[in-house]
Amino acid sequence: MGSRAPAFVRRSPALHRAWQAAIFLAGLAVVGLGVVMLPLPGPGWVVIFLGMGIWATEFVWARLALRWTRRKVAEAARRAMDPRVRRRNLAVTAIGLAALVGAGGWYLARYGMVVPWQLGRS
């Protein structure tokens, strides 16, 4: 589980530290971009895992964290495919959508197309 740096980089301790710093900064930039994408449109989690993959090329801690994350994601995907869990998730989603549609219908019937922050204005 050692470094994946080229051999000539691993031979020089100073060059190897510089290599590790560059890998760390590149991974940090990609993870930071992923964090920014979480509330904004974009594949935030995919980009974060890509940054972790960059770190995993050089750092054991990132490799272990990425391996743990992959195991947990696979386990969650397996659990989500359980027919009972799928039925429950579909029922909760249908109830939630029905509540949203009902609330929207009530609002439109009561106030029309007026946005909430202009309700008090005449």
Backbone as JSON Lines, residues from 0, in Angstrom:
{"i":0,"aa":"M","n":[0.83,-1.19,0.0],"ca":[0.0,0.0,0.0],"c":[0.87,1.25,0.0]}
{"i":1,"aa":"G","n":[1.97,1.18,-0.69],"ca":[2.89,2.31,-0.71],"c":[2.52,3.35,-1.75]}
{"i":2,"aa":"S","n":[3.44,4.24,-1.96],"ca":[3.25,5.35,-2.88],"c":[3.18,4.85,-4.31]}
{"i":3,"aa":"R","n":[2.38,5.5,-5.11],"ca":[2.28,5.17,-6.53],"c":[3.04,6.18,-7.38]}
{"i":4,"aa":"A","n":[3.91,6.94,-6.73],"ca":[4.73,7.91,-7.45],"c":[5.73,7.18,-8.33]}
{"i":5,"aa":"P","n":[6.19,7.81,-9.42],"ca":[7.22,7.18,-10.25],"c":[8.48,6.89,-9.43]}
{"i":6,"aa":"A","n":[9.25,5.94,-9.89],"ca":[10.44,5.5,-9.15],"c":[11.43,6.63,-8.91]}
{"i":7,"aa":"F","n":[11.65,7.48,-9.91],"ca":[12.62,8.56,-9.72],"c":[12.15,9.55,-8.66]}
{"i":8,"aa":"V","n":[10.86,9.67,-8.45],"ca":[10.33,10.56,-7.42],"c":[10.52,9.92,-6.05]}
{"i":9,"aa":"R","n":[10.27,8.62,-5.96],"ca":[10.41,7.93,-4.67],"c":[11.85,7.87,-4.19]}
{"i":10,"aa":"R","n":[12.81,7.93,-5.12],"ca":[14.22,7.85,-4.72],"c":[14.69,9.1,-3.99]}
{"i":11,"aa":"S","n":[14.11,10.23,-4.27],"ca":[14.51,11.49,-3.63],"c":[13.49,11.89,-2.57]}
{"i":12,"aa":"P","n":[13.88,11.91,-1.29],"ca":[12.93,12.27,-0.23],"c":[12.29,13.65,-0.44]}
{"i":13,"aa":"A","n":[13.08,14.63,-0.85],"ca":[12.54,15.98,-1.03],"c":[11.54,16.0,-2.19]}
{"i":14,"aa":"L","n":[11.89,15.33,-3.28],"ca":[11.0,15.27,-4.43],"c":[9.72,14.5,-4.09]}
{"i":15,"aa":"H","n":[9.88,13.46,-3.29],"ca":[8.72,12.66,-2.9],"c":[7.77,13.49,-2.03]}
{"i":16,"aa":"R","n":[8.31,14.3,-1.11],"ca":[7.46,15.17,-0.28],"c":[6.75,16.2,-1.15]}
{"i":17,"aa":"A","n":[7.45,16.74,-2.13],"ca":[6.83,17.7,-3.05],"c":[5.72,17.03,-3.85]}
{"i":18,"aa":"W","n":[5.97,15.8,-4.28],"ca":[4.95,15.02,-5.0],"c":[3.72,14.82,-4.13]}
{"i":19,"aa":"Q","n":[3.94,14.42,-2.87],"ca":[2.82,14.21,-1.96],"c":[2.06,15.51,-1.71]}
{"i":20,"aa":"A","n":[2.77,16.61,-1.58],"ca":[2.1,17.9,-1.39],"c":[1.25,18.26,-2.61]}
{"i":21,"aa":"A","n":[1.78,18.0,-3.8],"ca":[1.02,18.29,-5.02],"c":[-0.22,17.41,-5.12]}
{"i":22,"aa":"I","n":[-0.08,16.13,-4.78],"ca":[-1.24,15.22,-4.8],"c":[-2.26,15.67,-3.76]}
{"i":23,"aa":"F","n":[-1.79,16.06,-2.58],"ca":[-2.71,16.51,-1.54],"c":[-3.47,17.75,-1.99]}
{"i":24,"aa":"L","n":[-2.76,18.72,-2.57],"ca":[-3.42,19.95,-3.01],"c":[-4.4,19.69,-4.16]}
{"i":25,"aa":"A","n":[-4.03,18.8,-5.08],"ca":[-4.94,18.47,-6.18],"c":[-6.2,17.81,-5.65]}
{"i":26,"aa":"G","n":[-6.03,16.85,-4.74],"ca":[-7.18,16.18,-4.14],"c":[-8.03,17.15,-3.33]}
{"i":27,"aa":"L","n":[-7.39,18.07,-2.62],"ca":[-8.1,19.06,-1.82],"c":[-8.92,19.98,-2.72]}
{"i":28,"aa":"A","n":[-8.36,20.37,-3.85],"ca":[-9.09,21.23,-4.79],"c":[-10.33,20.51,-5.33]}
{"i":29,"aa":"V","n":[-10.17,19.23,-5.67],"ca":[-11.29,18.47,-6.22],"c":[-12.34,18.22,-5.15]}
{"i":30,"aa":"V","n":[-11.93,17.87,-3.94],"ca":[-12.89,17.67,-2.84],"c":[-13.6,18.99,-2.52]}
{"i":31,"aa":"G","n":[-12.86,20.08,-2.5],"ca":[-13.47,21.39,-2.26],"c":[-14.5,21.74,-3.32]}
{"i":32,"aa":"L","n":[-14.19,21.45,-4.57],"ca":[-15.14,21.68,-5.65],"c":[-16.39,20.83,-5.45]}
{"i":33,"aa":"G","n":[-16.21,19.59,-5.02],"ca":[-17.36,18.71,-4.74],"c":[-18.22,19.24,-3.61]}
{"i":34,"aa":"V","n":[-17.59,19.77,-2.57],"ca":[-18.34,20.33,-1.45],"c":[-19.14,21.54,-1.91]}
{"i":35,"aa":"V","n":[-18.56,22.35,-2.78],"ca":[-19.28,23.5,-3.32],"c":[-20.47,23.02,-4.16]}
{"i":36,"aa":"M","n":[-20.31,21.9,-4.86],"ca":[-21.38,21.39,-5.71],"c":[-22.52,20.74,-4.92]}
{"i":37,"aa":"L","n":[-22.32,20.45,-3.65],"ca":[-23.39,19.8,-2.88],"c":[-24.67,20.63,-2.87]}
{"i":38,"aa":"P","n":[-24.63,21.93,-2.5],"ca":[-25.88,22.69,-2.54],"c":[-26.21,23.25,-3.93]}
{"i":39,"aa":"L","n":[-25.23,23.28,-4.8],"ca":[-25.43,23.8,-6.15],"c":[-25.67,22.65,-7.13]}
{"i":40,"aa":"P","n":[-26.14,22.96,-8.32],"ca":[-26.31,21.89,-9.31],"c":[-24.96,21.27,-9.69]}
{"i":41,"aa":"G","n":[-24.93,20.0,-9.73],"ca":[-23.7,19.3,-10.1],"c":[-23.56,18.02,-9.31]}
{"i":42,"aa":"P","n":[-22.69,17.15,-9.77],"ca":[-22.5,15.85,-9.11],"c":[-21.55,15.96,-7.92]}
{"i":43,"aa":"G","n":[-21.97,16.62,-6.85],"ca":[-21.1,16.9,-5.71],"c":[-20.44,15.67,-5.11]}
{"i":44,"aa":"W","n":[-21.23,14.63,-4.8],"ca":[-20.66,13.45,-4.16],"c":[-19.72,12.72,-5.09]}
{"i":45,"aa":"V","n":[-20.03,12.69,-6.37],"ca":[-19.13,12.02,-7.33],"c":[-17.79,12.73,-7.36]}
{"i":46,"aa":"V","n":[-17.8,14.06,-7.36],"ca":[-16.56,14.83,-7.4],"c":[-15.78,14.65,-6.1]}
{"i":47,"aa":"I","n":[-16.48,14.6,-4.97],"ca":[-15.8,14.36,-3.69],"c":[-15.1,13.01,-3.71]}
{"i":48,"aa":"F","n":[-15.79,11.98,-4.2],"ca":[-15.16,10.66,-4.26],"c":[-14.02,10.63,-5.26]}
{"i":49,"aa":"L","n":[-14.1,11.42,-6.32],"ca":[-12.99,11.54,-7.26],"c":[-11.76,12.14,-6.56]}
{"i":50,"aa":"G","n":[-12.0,13.17,-5.75],"ca":[-10.9,13.76,-4.98],"c":[-10.31,12.78,-3.99]}
{"i":51,"aa":"M","n":[-11.17,11.98,-3.36],"ca":[-10.66,10.94,-2.45],"c":[-9.83,9.92,-3.23]}
{"i":52,"aa":"G","n":[-10.26,9.63,-4.46],"ca":[-9.48,8.72,-5.3],"c":[-8.12,9.29,-5.64]}
{"i":53,"aa":"I","n":[-8.04,10.58,-5.86],"ca":[-6.75,11.23,-6.11],"c":[-5.87,11.08,-4.88]}
{"i":54,"aa":"W","n":[-6.43,11.37,-3.7],"ca":[-5.66,11.21,-2.47],"c":[-5.24,9.75,-2.26]}
{"i":55,"aa":"A","n":[-6.11,8.82,-2.62],"ca":[-5.83,7.4,-2.39],"c":[-4.66,6.89,-3.21]}
{"i":56,"aa":"T","n":[-4.27,7.62,-4.26],"ca":[-3.1,7.19,-5.02],"c":[-1.81,7.35,-4.23]}
{"i":57,"aa":"E","n":[-1.86,8.18,-3.18],"ca":[-0.63,8.48,-2.45],"c":[-0.72,8.24,-0.95]}
{"i":58,"aa":"F","n":[-1.92,8.33,-0.37],"ca":[-2.05,8.28,1.08],"c":[-2.87,7.07,1.51]}
{"i":59,"aa":"V","n":[-2.34,6.34,2.48],"ca":[-2.99,5.12,2.97],"c":[-4.31,5.46,3.65]}
{"i":60,"aa":"W","n":[-4.36,6.55,4.42],"ca":[-5.58,6.92,5.13],"c":[-6.72,7.16,4.15]}
{"i":61,"aa":"A","n":[-6.42,7.76,3.01],"ca":[-7.47,8.01,2.01],"c":[-7.91,6.7,1.36]}
{"i":62,"aa":"R","n":[-6.96,5.81,1.13],"ca":[-7.29,4.51,0.55],"c":[-8.22,3.73,1.48]}
{"i":63,"aa":"L","n":[-7.92,3.76,2.76],"ca":[-8.77,3.06,3.74],"c":[-10.15,3.71,3.83]}
{"i":64,"aa":"A","n":[-10.2,5.03,3.84],"ca":[-11.49,5.74,3.89],"c":[-12.31,5.46,2.64]}
{"i":65,"aa":"L","n":[-11.67,5.43,1.49],"ca":[-12.37,5.15,0.25],"c":[-12.89,3.72,0.22]}
{"i":66,"aa":"R","n":[-12.09,2.79,0.71],"ca":[-12.51,1.39,0.77],"c":[-13.72,1.23,1.7]}
{"i":67,"aa":"W","n":[-13.69,1.89,2.87],"ca":[-14.8,1.84,3.81],"c":[-16.05,2.44,3.18]}
{"i":68,"aa":"T","n":[-15.9,3.57,2.47],"ca":[-17.03,4.24,1.83],"c":[-17.64,3.36,0.75]}
{"i":69,"aa":"R","n":[-16.8,2.74,-0.06],"ca":[-17.31,1.84,-1.1],"c":[-18.1,0.69,-0.5]}
{"i":70,"aa":"R","n":[-17.6,0.14,0.6],"ca":[-18.29,-0.97,1.27],"c":[-19.65,-0.51,1.8]}
{"i":71,"aa":"K","n":[-19.69,0.68,2.4],"ca":[-20.95,1.2,2.95],"c":[-21.95,1.53,1.84]}
{"i":72,"aa":"V","n":[-21.48,2.08,0.72],"ca":[-22.38,2.4,-0.39],"c":[-22.94,1.12,-0.99]}
{"i":73,"aa":"A","n":[-22.11,0.1,-1.16],"ca":[-22.59,-1.18,-1.69],"c":[-23.61,-1.81,-0.75]}
{"i":74,"aa":"E","n":[-23.35,-1.7,0.54],"ca":[-24.28,-2.25,1.53],"c":[-25.62,-1.49,1.5]}
{"i":75,"aa":"A","n":[-25.58,-0.18,1.39],"ca":[-26.82,0.62,1.32],"c":[-27.59,0.32,0.03]}
{"i":76,"aa":"A","n":[-26.87,0.13,-1.07],"ca":[-27.54,-0.2,-2.33],"c":[-28.21,-1.57,-2.24]}
{"i":77,"aa":"R","n":[-27.54,-2.51,-1.6],"ca":[-28.12,-3.84,-1.42],"c":[-29.37,-3.77,-0.55]}
{"i":78,"aa":"R","n":[-29.29,-2.99,0.54],"ca":[-30.45,-2.83,1.42],"c":[-31.6,-2.14,0.7]}
{"i":79,"aa":"A","n":[-31.29,-1.15,-0.14],"ca":[-32.34,-0.41,-0.84],"c":[-33.07,-1.29,-1.85]}
{"i":80,"aa":"M","n":[-32.45,-2.35,-2.31],"ca":[-33.09,-3.23,-3.27],"c":[-33.97,-4.29,-2.6]}
{"i":81,"aa":"D","n":[-33.98,-4.34,-1.27],"ca":[-34.86,-5.25,-0.55],"c":[-36.31,-4.87,-0.86]}
{"i":82,"aa":"P","n":[-37.15,-5.82,-1.28],"ca":[-38.53,-5.48,-1.68],"c":[-39.32,-4.76,-0.59]}
{"i":83,"aa":"R","n":[-39.15,-5.14,0.67],"ca":[-39.89,-4.47,1.74],"c":[-39.46,-3.01,1.87]}
{"i":84,"aa":"V","n":[-38.15,-2.78,1.79],"ca":[-37.64,-1.41,1.9],"c":[-38.09,-0.59,0.71]}
{"i":85,"aa":"R","n":[-38.08,-1.18,-0.48],"ca":[-38.53,-0.46,-1.67],"c":[-40.0,-0.08,-1.55]}
{"i":86,"aa":"R","n":[-40.83,-1.0,-1.07],"ca":[-42.25,-0.69,-0.9],"c":[-42.44,0.45,0.1]}
{"i":87,"aa":"R","n":[-41.72,0.37,1.22],"ca":[-41.82,1.43,2.22],"c":[-41.37,2.77,1.65]}
{"i":88,"aa":"N","n":[-40.25,2.78,0.93],"ca":[-39.75,4.02,0.34],"c":[-40.72,4.59,-0.68]}
{"i":89,"aa":"L","n":[-41.32,3.72,-1.49],"ca":[-42.31,4.18,-2.47],"c":[-43.55,4.74,-1.76]}
{"i":90,"aa":"A","n":[-43.99,4.09,-0.69],"ca":[-45.16,4.58,0.04],"c":[-44.87,5.93,0.68]}
{"i":91,"aa":"V","n":[-43.7,6.08,1.3],"ca":[-43.35,7.36,1.93],"c":[-43.25,8.45,0.86]}
{"i":92,"aa":"T","n":[-42.66,8.13,-0.28],"ca":[-42.56,9.11,-1.36],"c":[-43.94,9.49,-1.88]}
{"i":93,"aa":"A","n":[-44.82,8.53,-2.09],"ca":[-46.17,8.82,-2.58],"c":[-46.94,9.68,-1.58]}
{"i":94,"aa":"I","n":[-46.83,9.37,-0.29],"ca":[-47.52,10.18,0.73],"c":[-46.96,11.6,0.75]}
{"i":95,"aa":"G","n":[-45.64,11.71,0.67],"ca":[-45.01,13.03,0.65],"c":[-45.43,13.85,-0.56]}
{"i":96,"aa":"L","n":[-45.46,13.22,-1.74],"ca":[-45.9,13.93,-2.94],"c":[-47.36,14.32,-2.85]}
{"i":97,"aa":"A","n":[-48.2,13.44,-2.32],"ca":[-49.62,13.77,-2.16],"c":[-49.79,14.95,-1.2]}
{"i":98,"aa":"A","n":[-49.02,14.99,-0.13],"ca":[-49.08,16.12,0.8],"c":[-48.64,17.41,0.13]}
{"i":99,"aa":"L","n":[-47.57,17.35,-0.66],"ca":[-47.1,18.53,-1.39],"c":[-48.14,19.03,-2.38]}
{"i":100,"aa":"V","n":[-48.72,18.12,-3.15],"ca":[-49.74,18.5,-4.12],"c":[-50.95,19.08,-3.39]}
{"i":101,"aa":"G","n":[-51.35,18.46,-2.29],"ca":[-52.48,18.97,-1.51],"c":[-52.21,20.36,-0.96]}
{"i":102,"aa":"A","n":[-51.02,20.57,-0.4],"ca":[-50.66,21.88,0.13],"c":[-50.6,22.92,-0.99]}
{"i":103,"aa":"G","n":[-50.06,22.54,-2.12],"ca":[-50.02,23.46,-3.26],"c":[-51.41,23.81,-3.76]}
{"i":104,"aa":"G","n":[-52.28,22.81,-3.85],"ca":[-53.66,23.05,-4.26],"c":[-54.4,23.95,-3.29]}
{"i":105,"aa":"W","n":[-54.22,23.71,-1.99],"ca":[-54.84,24.55,-0.97],"c":[-54.35,25.99,-1.11]}
{"i":106,"aa":"Y","n":[-53.04,26.18,-1.28],"ca":[-52.47,27.53,-1.41],"c":[-53.04,28.24,-2.63]}
{"i":107,"aa":"L","n":[-53.09,27.54,-3.76],"ca":[-53.62,28.16,-4.99],"c":[-55.1,28.49,-4.83]}
{"i":108,"aa":"A","n":[-55.87,27.63,-4.18],"ca":[-57.29,27.91,-3.98],"c":[-57.5,29.1,-3.05]}
{"i":109,"aa":"R","n":[-56.65,29.22,-2.06],"ca":[-56.81,30.29,-1.07],"c":[-56.25,31.62,-1.54]}
{"i":110,"aa":"Y","n":[-55.03,31.61,-2.13],"ca":[-54.35,32.87,-2.45],"c":[-54.16,33.11,-3.95]}
{"i":111,"aa":"G","n":[-54.37,32.14,-4.76],"ca":[-54.14,32.3,-6.19],"c":[-52.65,32.24,-6.5]}
{"i":112,"aa":"M","n":[-52.23,33.02,-7.48],"ca":[-50.83,32.97,-7.92],"c":[-49.96,34.03,-7.24]}
{"i":113,"aa":"V","n":[-50.35,34.5,-6.06],"ca":[-49.57,35.5,-5.33],"c":[-48.47,34.78,-4.56]}
{"i":114,"aa":"V","n":[-47.24,35.29,-4.69],"ca":[-46.12,34.68,-3.97],"c":[-46.22,35.01,-2.49]}
{"i":115,"aa":"P","n":[-45.78,34.13,-1.59],"ca":[-45.99,34.31,-0.15],"c":[-45.46,35.63,0.4]}
{"i":116,"aa":"W","n":[-44.35,36.14,-0.1],"ca":[-43.79,37.35,0.48],"c":[-44.54,38.61,0.03]}
{"i":117,"aa":"Q","n":[-45.55,38.44,-0.83],"ca":[-46.36,39.6,-1.22],"c":[-47.81,39.46,-0.75]}
{"i":118,"aa":"L","n":[-48.09,38.58,0.17],"ca":[-49.45,38.35,0.63],"c":[-50.0,39.56,1.39]}
{"i":119,"aa":"G","n":[-49.19,40.24,2.17],"ca":[-49.66,41.36,2.98],"c":[-49.85,42.64,2.17]}
{"i":120,"aa":"R","n":[-49.29,42.72,1.01],"ca":[-49.39,43.93,0.17],"c":[-50.72,43.95,-0.57]}
{"i":121,"aa":"S","n":[-51.2,45.11,-0.8],"ca":[-52.47,45.24,-1.53],"c":[-52.26,45.71,-2.95]}
